[in-house]
Coordinates of C-alpha atoms in Angstrom, one line a residue:
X1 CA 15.5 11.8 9.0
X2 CA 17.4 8.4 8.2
X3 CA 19.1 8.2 4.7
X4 CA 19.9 5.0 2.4
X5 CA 21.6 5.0 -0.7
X6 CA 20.3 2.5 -3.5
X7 CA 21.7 0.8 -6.5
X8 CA 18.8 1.8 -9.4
X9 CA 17.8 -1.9 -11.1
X10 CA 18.6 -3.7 -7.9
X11 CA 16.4 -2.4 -5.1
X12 CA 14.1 -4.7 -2.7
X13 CA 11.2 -4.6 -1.5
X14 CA 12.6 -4.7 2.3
X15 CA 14.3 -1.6 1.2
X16 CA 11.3 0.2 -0.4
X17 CA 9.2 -0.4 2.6
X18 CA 11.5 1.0 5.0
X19 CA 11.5 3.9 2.4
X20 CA 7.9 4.0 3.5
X21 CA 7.4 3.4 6.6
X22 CA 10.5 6.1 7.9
X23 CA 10.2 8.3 5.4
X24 CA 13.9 7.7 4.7
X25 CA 15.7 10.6 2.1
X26 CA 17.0 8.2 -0.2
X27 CA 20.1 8.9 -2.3
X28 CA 21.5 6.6 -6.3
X29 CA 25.0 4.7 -5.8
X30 CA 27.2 7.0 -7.8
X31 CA 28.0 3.7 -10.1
X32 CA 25.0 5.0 -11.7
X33 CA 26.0 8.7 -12.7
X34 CA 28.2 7.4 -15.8
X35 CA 25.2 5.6 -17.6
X36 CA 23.0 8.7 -16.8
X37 CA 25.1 11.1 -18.1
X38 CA 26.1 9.1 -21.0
X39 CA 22.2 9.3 -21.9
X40 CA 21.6 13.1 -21.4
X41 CA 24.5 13.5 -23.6
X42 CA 23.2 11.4 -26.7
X43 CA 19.4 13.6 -26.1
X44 CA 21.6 16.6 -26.3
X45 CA 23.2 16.0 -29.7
X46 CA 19.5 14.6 -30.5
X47 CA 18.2 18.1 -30.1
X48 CA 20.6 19.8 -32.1
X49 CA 20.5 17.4 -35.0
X50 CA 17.9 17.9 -37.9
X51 CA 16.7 14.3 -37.3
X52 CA 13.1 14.0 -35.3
X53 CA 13.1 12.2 -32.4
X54 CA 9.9 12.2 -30.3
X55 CA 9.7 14.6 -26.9
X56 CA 13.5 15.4 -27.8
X57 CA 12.4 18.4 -30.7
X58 CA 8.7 17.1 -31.4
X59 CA 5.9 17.7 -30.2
X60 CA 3.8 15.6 -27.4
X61 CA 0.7 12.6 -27.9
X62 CA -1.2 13.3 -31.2
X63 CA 1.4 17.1 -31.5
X64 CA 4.4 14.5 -32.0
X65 CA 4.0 15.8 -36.0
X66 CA 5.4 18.9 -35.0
X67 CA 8.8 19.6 -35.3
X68 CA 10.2 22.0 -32.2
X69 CA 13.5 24.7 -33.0
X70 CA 16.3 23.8 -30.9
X71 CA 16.4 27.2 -29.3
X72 CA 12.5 25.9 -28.3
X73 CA 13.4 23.2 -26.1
X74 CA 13.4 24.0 -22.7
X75 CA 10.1 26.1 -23.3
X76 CA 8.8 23.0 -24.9
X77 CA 9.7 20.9 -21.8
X78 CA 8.2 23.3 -19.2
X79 CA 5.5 23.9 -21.1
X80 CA 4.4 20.1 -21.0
X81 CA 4.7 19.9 -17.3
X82 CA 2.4 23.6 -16.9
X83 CA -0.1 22.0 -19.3
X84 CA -0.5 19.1 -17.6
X85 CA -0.7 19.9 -13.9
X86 CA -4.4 19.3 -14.4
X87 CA -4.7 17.2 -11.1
X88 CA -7.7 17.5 -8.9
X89 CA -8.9 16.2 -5.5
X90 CA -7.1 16.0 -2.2
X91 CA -3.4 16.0 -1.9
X92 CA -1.3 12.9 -2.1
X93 CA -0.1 12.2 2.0
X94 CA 3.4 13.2 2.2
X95 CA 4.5 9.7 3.0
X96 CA 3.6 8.4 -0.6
X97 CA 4.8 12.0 -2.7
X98 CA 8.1 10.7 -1.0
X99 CA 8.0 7.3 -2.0
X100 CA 6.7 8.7 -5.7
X101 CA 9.9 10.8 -5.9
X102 CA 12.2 8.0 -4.8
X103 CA 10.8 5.5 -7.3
X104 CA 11.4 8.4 -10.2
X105 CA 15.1 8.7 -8.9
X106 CA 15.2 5.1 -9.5
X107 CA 13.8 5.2 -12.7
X108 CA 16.4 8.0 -14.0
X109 CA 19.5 5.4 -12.1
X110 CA 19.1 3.6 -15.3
X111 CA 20.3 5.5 -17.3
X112 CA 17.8 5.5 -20.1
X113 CA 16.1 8.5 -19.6
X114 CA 18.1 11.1 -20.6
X115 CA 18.5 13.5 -17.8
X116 CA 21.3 15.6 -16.5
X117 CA 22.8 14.2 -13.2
X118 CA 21.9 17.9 -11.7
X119 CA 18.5 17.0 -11.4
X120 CA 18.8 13.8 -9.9
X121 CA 21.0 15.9 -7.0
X122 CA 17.9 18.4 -6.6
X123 CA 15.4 15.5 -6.0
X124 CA 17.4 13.8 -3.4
X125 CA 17.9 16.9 -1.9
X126 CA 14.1 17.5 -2.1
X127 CA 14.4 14.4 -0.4
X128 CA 16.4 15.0 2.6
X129 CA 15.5 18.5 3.4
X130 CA 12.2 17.9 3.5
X131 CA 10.7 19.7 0.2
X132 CA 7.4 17.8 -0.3
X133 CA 5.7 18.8 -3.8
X134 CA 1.7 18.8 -3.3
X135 CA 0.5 16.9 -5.3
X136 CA -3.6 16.6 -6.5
X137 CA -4.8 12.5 -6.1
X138 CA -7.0 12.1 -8.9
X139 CA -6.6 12.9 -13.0
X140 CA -3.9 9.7 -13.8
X141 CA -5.7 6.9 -15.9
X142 CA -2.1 5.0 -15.7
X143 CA -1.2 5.9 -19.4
X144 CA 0.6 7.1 -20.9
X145 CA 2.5 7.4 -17.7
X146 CA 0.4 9.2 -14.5
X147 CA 0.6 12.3 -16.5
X148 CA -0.8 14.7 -14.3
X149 CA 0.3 13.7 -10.6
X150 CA 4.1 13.5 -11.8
X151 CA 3.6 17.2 -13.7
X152 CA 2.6 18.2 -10.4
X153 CA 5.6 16.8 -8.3
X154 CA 8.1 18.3 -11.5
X155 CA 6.5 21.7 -11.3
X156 CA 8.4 22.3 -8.0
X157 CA 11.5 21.7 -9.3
X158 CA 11.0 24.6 -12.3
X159 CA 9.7 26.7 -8.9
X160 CA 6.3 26.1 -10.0
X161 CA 3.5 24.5 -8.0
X162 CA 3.3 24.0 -4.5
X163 CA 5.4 22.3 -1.9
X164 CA 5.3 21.3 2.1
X165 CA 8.2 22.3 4.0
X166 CA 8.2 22.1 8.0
X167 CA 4.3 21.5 7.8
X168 CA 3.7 25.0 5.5
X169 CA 2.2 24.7 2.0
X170 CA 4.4 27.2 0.1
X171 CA 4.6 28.1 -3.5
X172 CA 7.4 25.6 -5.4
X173 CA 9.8 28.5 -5.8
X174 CA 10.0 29.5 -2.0
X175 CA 10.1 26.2 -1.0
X176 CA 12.9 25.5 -2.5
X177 CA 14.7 29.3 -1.4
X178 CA 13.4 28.1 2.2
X179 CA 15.4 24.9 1.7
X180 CA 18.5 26.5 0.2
X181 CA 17.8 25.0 -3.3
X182 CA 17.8 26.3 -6.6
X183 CA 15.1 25.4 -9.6
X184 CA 16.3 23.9 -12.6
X185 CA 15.2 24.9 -16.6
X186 CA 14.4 21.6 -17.8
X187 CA 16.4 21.1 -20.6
X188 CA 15.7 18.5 -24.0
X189 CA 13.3 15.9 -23.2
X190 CA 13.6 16.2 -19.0
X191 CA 10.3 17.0 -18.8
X192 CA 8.8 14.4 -20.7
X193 CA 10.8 11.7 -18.7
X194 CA 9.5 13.4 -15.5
X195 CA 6.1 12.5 -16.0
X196 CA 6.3 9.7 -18.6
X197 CA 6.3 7.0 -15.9
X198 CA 4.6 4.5 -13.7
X199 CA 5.8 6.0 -10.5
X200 CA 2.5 7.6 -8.8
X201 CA 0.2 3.8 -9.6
X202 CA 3.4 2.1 -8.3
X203 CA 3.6 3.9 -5.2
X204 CA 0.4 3.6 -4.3
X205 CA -0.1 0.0 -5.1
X206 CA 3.6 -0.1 -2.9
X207 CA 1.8 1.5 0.0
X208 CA -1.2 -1.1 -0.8
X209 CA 1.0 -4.0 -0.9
X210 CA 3.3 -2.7 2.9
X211 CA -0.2 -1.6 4.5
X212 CA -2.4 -4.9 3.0
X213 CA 0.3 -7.2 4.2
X214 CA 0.4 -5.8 8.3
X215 CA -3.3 -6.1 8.3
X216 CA -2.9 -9.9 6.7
X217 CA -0.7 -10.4 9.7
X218 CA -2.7 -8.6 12.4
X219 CA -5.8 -10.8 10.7
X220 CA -4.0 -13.9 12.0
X221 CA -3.4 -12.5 15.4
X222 CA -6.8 -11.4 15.6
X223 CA -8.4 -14.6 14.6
X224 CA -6.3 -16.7 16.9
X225 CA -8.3 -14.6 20.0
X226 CA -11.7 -15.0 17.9
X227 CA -10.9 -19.2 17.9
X228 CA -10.2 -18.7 22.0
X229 CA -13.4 -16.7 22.5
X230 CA -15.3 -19.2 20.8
X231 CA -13.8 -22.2 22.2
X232 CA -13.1 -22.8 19.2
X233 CA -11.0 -26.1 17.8
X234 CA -7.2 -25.9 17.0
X235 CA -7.0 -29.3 15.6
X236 CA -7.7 -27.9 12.1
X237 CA -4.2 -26.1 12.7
X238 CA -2.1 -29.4 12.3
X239 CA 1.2 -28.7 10.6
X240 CA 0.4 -32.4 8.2
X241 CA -3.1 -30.8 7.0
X242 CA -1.4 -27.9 5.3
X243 CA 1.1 -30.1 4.1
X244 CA -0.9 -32.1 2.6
X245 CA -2.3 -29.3 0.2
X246 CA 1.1 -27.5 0.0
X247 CA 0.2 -24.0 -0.3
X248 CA 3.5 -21.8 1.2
X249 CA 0.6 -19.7 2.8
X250 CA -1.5 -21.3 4.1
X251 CA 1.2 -23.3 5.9
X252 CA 2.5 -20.4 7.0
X253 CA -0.4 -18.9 8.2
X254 CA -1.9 -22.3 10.6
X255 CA 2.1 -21.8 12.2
X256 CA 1.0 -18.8 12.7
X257 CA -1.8 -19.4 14.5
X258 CA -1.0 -22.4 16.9
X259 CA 2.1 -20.3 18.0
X260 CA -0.5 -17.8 18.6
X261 CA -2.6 -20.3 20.8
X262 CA 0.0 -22.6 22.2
X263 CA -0.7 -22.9 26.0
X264 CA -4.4 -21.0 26.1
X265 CA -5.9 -23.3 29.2
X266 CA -9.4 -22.2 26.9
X267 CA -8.3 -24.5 24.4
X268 CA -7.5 -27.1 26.8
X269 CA -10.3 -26.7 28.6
X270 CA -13.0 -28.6 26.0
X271 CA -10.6 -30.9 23.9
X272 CA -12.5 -33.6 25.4
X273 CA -16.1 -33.9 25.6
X274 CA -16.9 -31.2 23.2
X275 CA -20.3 -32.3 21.6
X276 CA -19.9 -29.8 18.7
X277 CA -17.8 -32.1 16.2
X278 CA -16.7 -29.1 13.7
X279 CA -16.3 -25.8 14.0
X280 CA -18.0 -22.8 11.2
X281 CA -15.6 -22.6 7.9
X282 CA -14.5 -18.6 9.9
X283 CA -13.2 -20.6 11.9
X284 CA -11.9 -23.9 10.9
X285 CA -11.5 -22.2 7.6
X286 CA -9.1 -19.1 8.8
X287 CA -5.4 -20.4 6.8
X288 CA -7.2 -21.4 3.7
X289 CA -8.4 -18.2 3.0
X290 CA -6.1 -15.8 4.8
X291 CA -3.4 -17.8 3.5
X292 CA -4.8 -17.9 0.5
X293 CA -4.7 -13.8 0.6
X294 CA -1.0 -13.8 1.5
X295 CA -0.1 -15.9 -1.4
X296 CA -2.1 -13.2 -3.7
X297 CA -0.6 -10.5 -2.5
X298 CA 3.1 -11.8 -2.9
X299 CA 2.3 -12.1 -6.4
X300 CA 1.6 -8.7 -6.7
X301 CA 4.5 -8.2 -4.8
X302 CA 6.9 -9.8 -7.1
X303 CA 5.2 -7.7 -9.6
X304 CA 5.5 -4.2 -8.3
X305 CA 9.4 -4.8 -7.0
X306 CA 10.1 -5.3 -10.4
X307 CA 8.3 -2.3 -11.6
X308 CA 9.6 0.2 -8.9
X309 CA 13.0 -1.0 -10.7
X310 CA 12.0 0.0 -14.4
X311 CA 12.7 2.5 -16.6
X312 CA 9.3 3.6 -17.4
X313 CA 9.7 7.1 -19.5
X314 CA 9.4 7.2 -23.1
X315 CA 11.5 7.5 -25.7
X316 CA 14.3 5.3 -24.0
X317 CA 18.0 6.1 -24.6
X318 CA 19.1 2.6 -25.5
X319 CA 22.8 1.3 -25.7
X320 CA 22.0 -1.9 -28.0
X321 CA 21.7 -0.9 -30.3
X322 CA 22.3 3.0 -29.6
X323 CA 19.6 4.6 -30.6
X324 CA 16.5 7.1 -28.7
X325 CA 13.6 4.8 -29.2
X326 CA 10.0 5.3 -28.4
X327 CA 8.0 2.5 -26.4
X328 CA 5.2 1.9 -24.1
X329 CA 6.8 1.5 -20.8
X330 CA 4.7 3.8 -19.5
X331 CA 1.7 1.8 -19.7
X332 CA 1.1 0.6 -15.9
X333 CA -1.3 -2.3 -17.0
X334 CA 1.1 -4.7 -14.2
X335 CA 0.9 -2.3 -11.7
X336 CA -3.2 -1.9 -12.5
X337 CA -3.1 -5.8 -12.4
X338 CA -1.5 -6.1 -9.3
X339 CA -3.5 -3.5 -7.8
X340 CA -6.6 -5.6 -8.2
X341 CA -5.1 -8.5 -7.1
X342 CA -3.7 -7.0 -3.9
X343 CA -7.9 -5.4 -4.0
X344 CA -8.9 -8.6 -3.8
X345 CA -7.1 -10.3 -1.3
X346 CA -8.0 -7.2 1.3
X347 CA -11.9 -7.6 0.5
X348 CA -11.9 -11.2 1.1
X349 CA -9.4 -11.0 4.2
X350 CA -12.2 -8.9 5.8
X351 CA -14.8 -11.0 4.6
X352 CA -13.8 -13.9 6.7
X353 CA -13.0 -11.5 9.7
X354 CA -16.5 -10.6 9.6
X355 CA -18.2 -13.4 10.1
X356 CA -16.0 -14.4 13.1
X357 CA -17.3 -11.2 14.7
X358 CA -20.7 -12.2 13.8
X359 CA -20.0 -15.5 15.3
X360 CA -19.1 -14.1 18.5
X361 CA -22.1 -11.6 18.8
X362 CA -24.5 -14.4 18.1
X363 CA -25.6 -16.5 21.8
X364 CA -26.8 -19.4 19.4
X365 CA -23.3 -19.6 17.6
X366 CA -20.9 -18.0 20.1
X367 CA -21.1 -21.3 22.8
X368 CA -22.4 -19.3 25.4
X369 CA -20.7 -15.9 25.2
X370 CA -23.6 -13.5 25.8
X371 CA -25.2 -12.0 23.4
X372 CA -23.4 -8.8 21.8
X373 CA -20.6 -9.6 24.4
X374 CA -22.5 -7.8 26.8
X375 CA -22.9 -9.0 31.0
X376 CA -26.2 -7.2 31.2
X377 CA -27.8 -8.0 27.3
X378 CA -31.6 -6.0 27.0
X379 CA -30.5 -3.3 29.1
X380 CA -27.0 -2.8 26.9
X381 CA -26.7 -3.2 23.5
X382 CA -22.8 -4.1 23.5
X383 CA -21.2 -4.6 20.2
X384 CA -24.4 -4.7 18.5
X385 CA -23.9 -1.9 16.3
X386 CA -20.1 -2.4 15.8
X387 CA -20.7 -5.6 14.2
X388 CA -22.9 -3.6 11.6
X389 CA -20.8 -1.1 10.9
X390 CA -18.4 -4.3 10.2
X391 CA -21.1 -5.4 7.7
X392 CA -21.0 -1.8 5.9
X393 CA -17.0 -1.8 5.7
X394 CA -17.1 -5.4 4.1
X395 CA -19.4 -4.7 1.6
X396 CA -18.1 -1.5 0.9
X397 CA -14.9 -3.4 0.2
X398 CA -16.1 -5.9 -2.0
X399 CA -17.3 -3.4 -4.1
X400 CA -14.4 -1.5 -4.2
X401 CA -12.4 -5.0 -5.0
X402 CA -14.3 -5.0 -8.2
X403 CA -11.4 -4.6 -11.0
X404 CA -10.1 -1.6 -12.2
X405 CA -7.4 -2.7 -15.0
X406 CA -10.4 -3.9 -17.2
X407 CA -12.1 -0.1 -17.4
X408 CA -10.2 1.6 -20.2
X409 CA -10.9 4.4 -22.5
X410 CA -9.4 6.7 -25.4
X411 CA -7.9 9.7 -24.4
X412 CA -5.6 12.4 -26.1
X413 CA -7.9 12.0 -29.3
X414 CA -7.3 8.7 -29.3
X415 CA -3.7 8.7 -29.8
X416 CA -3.5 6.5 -26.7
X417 CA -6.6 4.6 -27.1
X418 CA -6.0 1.8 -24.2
X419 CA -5.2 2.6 -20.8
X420 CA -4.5 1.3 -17.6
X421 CA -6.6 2.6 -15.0
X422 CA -3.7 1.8 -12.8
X423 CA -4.1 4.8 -10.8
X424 CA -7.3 5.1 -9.2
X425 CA -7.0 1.2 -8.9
X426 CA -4.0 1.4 -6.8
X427 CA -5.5 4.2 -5.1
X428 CA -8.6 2.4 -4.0
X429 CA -6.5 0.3 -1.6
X430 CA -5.6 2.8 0.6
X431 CA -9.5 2.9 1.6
X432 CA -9.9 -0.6 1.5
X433 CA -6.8 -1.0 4.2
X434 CA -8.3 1.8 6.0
X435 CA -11.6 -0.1 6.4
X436 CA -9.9 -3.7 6.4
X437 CA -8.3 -2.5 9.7
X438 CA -11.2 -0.8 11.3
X439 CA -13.2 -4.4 10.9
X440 CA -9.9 -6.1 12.4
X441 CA -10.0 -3.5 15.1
X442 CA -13.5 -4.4 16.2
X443 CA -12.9 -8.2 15.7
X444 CA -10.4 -7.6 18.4
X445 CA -12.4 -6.2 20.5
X446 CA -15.2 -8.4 20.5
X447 CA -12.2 -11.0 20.8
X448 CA -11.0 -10.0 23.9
X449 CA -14.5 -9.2 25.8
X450 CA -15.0 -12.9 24.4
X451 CA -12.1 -14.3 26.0
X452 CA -12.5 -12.4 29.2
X453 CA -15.8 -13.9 29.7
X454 CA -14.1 -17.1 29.8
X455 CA -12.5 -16.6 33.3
X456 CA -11.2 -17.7 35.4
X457 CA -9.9 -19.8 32.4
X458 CA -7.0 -18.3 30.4
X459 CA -5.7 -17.9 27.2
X460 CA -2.1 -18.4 25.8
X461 CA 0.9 -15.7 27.2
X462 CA 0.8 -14.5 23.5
X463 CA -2.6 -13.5 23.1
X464 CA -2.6 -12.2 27.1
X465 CA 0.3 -9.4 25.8
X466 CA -2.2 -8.9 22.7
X467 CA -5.2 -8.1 25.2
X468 CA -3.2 -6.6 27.3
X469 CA -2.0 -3.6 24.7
X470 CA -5.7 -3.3 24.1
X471 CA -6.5 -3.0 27.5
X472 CA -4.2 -0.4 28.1
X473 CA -5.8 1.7 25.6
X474 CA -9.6 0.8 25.7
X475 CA -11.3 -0.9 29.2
X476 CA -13.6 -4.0 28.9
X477 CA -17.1 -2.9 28.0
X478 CA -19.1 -3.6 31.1
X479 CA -21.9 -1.0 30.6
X480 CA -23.3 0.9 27.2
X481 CA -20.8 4.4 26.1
X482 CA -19.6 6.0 23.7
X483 CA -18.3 3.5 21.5
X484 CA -16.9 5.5 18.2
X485 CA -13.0 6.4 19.9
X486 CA -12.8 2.9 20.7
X487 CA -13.2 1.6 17.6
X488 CA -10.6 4.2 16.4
X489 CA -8.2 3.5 18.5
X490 CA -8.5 -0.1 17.7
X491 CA -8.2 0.2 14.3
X492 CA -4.9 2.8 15.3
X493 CA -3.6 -0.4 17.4
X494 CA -4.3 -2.4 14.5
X495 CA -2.5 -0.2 11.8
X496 CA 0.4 0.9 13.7
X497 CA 1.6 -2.9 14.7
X498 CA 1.0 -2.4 18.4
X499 CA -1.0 -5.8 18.6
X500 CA 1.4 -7.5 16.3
X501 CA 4.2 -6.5 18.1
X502 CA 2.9 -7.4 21.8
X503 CA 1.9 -10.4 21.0
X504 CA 5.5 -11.7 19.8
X505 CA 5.2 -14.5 17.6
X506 CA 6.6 -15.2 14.2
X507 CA 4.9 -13.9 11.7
X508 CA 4.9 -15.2 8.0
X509 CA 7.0 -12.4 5.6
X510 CA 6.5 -10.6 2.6
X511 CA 9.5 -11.6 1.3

């Protein structure tokens, strides 16, 4: 397991997607600890004073009336976090509880929550040996904080709840003995600050945003072999088009794509005395929109590295002027925001993918590819029924794109009476990805039986090495079979970067 230690406030997204991707046990720069303490020393005079300051020695939501005995505090604090492991559903993948943990480390590195430097050691040692709270998917509506989900991941460090070590589901308590860790009594306010916070939206919407952006990228390697099969034009690629509208995307994205196609003797092969004078939008359309996409999701992307930086727990210590004040930071309305943008940019990426694979299934489109990219059509069906199920994941995603951050209700007797929806909206996109990549996945096949039934023509050396990792997984369909692994294990190729990476060009960047 590789480690990397961050500086809380100044962390990138580069640095939070290798979090993600590697699963990396990540540990705060000690310039950090001073600040932190600082703040879990001002909540402890807090508690002791006579003075009521909210979560500190009050009660929680529309309870903040009540005042709490000091000697009540630490029952007070795990208290909250029992009540409100109220989570339900499937378990969060281990991959993202990790990331949710990391991004609550970060949040405590600023020094404005309050809590003891003891617990920041047992979550990065959660961290690196491998203690992996369970945590229920569903019961967050992204204010105030994703109350429920975080409960969960604190309960394990009381040695309450559940937790994954070595592949076993344990109880919290013998998860931690397994590890050679001890729980912690939560002390004034640190259980509050565990779940007041953003941190299960934001990862999410993070995995979202790392996820969306690979399949934007395999999109353009994909659609380069869908403008080969087709024969289709490249002259809607030229760099002076692009900048002549300006968009960093969309520029990015027709580079893209002729370095992808540079040297295919297809393309070469009809650049004179073609009688078809412009190609479908799919097609001649392909950096406008998947640019387009890119460009949304590096909004959201600004967005989110931001918020994986904040201190999102309520009240804040604050040092100007000193004083524990209660806020909203909790609200996730810019990670629901981005969410839906990111939501968006997946349903229409796929949108346009689709109707280049129905463009190549099509004889009267395709310019003469055989119909359902089958040699023997009548007898075989071919893709037939892969472009469908295309159909079905592209409308499933368009419905799923439909906003999130605008649905709010009251909750908590409507002490917090506006909420987010962050959650479940950030959520969403790991099933839109999931399905963006499957209709990528059978655009590339359909791609490569396409180009293949343009020998002995070629296509470039890049998109060769592209077919060429298909090939290796998934022969050329000749004759009707069992079609459902290959579409799996093209979407797999898809997902995992295996296409992006064998077919070696530059690629435009998230940041």
């Amino acid at each position: 397991m590789t480690s990397m230690t961050l500086v809380p406030g100044r962390v990138s997204l580069a640095q939070l997607e290798k979090v993600y991707w590697t699963e990396s046990a990540i540990s705060l720069d000690g310039s950090c600890r001073s600040s932190v303490e600082a703040a879990a020393a001002r909540i402890e005079q807090a508690a002791q004073g006579s003075e009521p300051v909210y979560g500190v020695n009050t009660g929680f939501g529309k309870l903040a009336s009540h005042k709490i005995a000091a000697e009540d505090t630490s029952t007070l604090q795990r208290n909250l976090i029992l009540s409100h492991c109220c989570g339900v559903g499937p378990a969060v993948p281990r991959r993202l509880a990790r990331l949710m943990m990391s991004l609550k480390l970060l949040s405590f590195g600023r020094g404005a929550s309050g809590v003891r430097w003891q617990l920041v050691e047992l979550l990065q040692q959660m961290l690196a040996r491998g203690v992996t709270p369970v945590i229920p998917a569903q019961g967050s509506v992204g204010a105030s904080g994703d109350l429920a989900p975080l409960a969960h991941m604190t309960a394990v460090v009381i040695g309450a709840g559940e937790a994954e070590v070595d592949g076993v589901v344990l109880p919290g308590a013998d998860a931690l003995k397994k590890a050679e860790l001890e729980p912690i009594q939560l002390g004034p306010k640190e259980g509050l600050a565990f779940i007041n916070g953003t941190q299960f939206s934001t990862a999410y919407a993070l995995a979202g945003l790392f996820e969306g952006w690979r399949a934007a990228q395999n999109a353009l390697a994909v659609s380069a072999l869908s403008t080969d099969a087709i024969m289709g034009s490249t002259a809607p690629l030229q760099p002076e088009i692009h900048a002549l509208r300006g968009h960093h995307g969309q520029i990015e994205a027709a580079a893209a794509m002729r370095a992808a196609l540079e040297g295919s003797e297809i393309r070469e092969s009809h650049r004179d005395g073609d009688t078809r004078v412009q190609d479908p939008y799919c097609i001649r359309c392909q950096p406008q929109v998947t640019g387009a996409a890119m460009d949304v999701i590096r909004q959201a992307a600004a967005t989110l590295e931001v918020e994986a930086n904040a201190a999102t727990d309520n009240p804040l210590v604050l040092s100007d002027p000193q004083a524990i004040v209660s806020g909203g930071n909790f609200h996730a309305e810019p990670v629901g925001f981005a969410a839906d943008m990111i939501a968006l940019a997946l349903s229409e990426i796929g949108a346009i993918a689709q109707r280049r694979i129905a463009l190549m299934v099509d004889p009267t489109l395709s310019f003469d590819l055989p119909p359902f990219l089958t040699p023997e059509p009548g007898l075989n069906s071919g893709l037939m029924i892969a472009e469908v199920t295309t159909a079905a994941l592209m409308s499933e995603n368009k419905h799923l794109a439909n906003p999130c951050v605008t649905d709010s209700t009251p909750t908590s007797a409507n002490q917090e009476d506006h909420v987010s929806m962050a959650a479940h909206g950030a959520r969403r996109l790991s099933r839109m990805v999931e399905n963006l990549n499957y209709i990528l996945g059978i655009e590339l096949l359909c791609a490569a039986q396409g180009i293949e039934f343009r020998a002995p023509l070629t296509t470039s050396l890049p998109l060769q090495r592209a077919i060429a990792c298909l090939r290796a997984d998934i022969p050329s369909l000749a004759e009707d079979r069992y079609l459902a692994p290959d579409l799996e294990q093209a979407r797999r190729l898809i997902a995992d970067g295996a296409v992006l990476e064998a077919l070696d060009v530059p690629m435009p960047e998230l940041a």
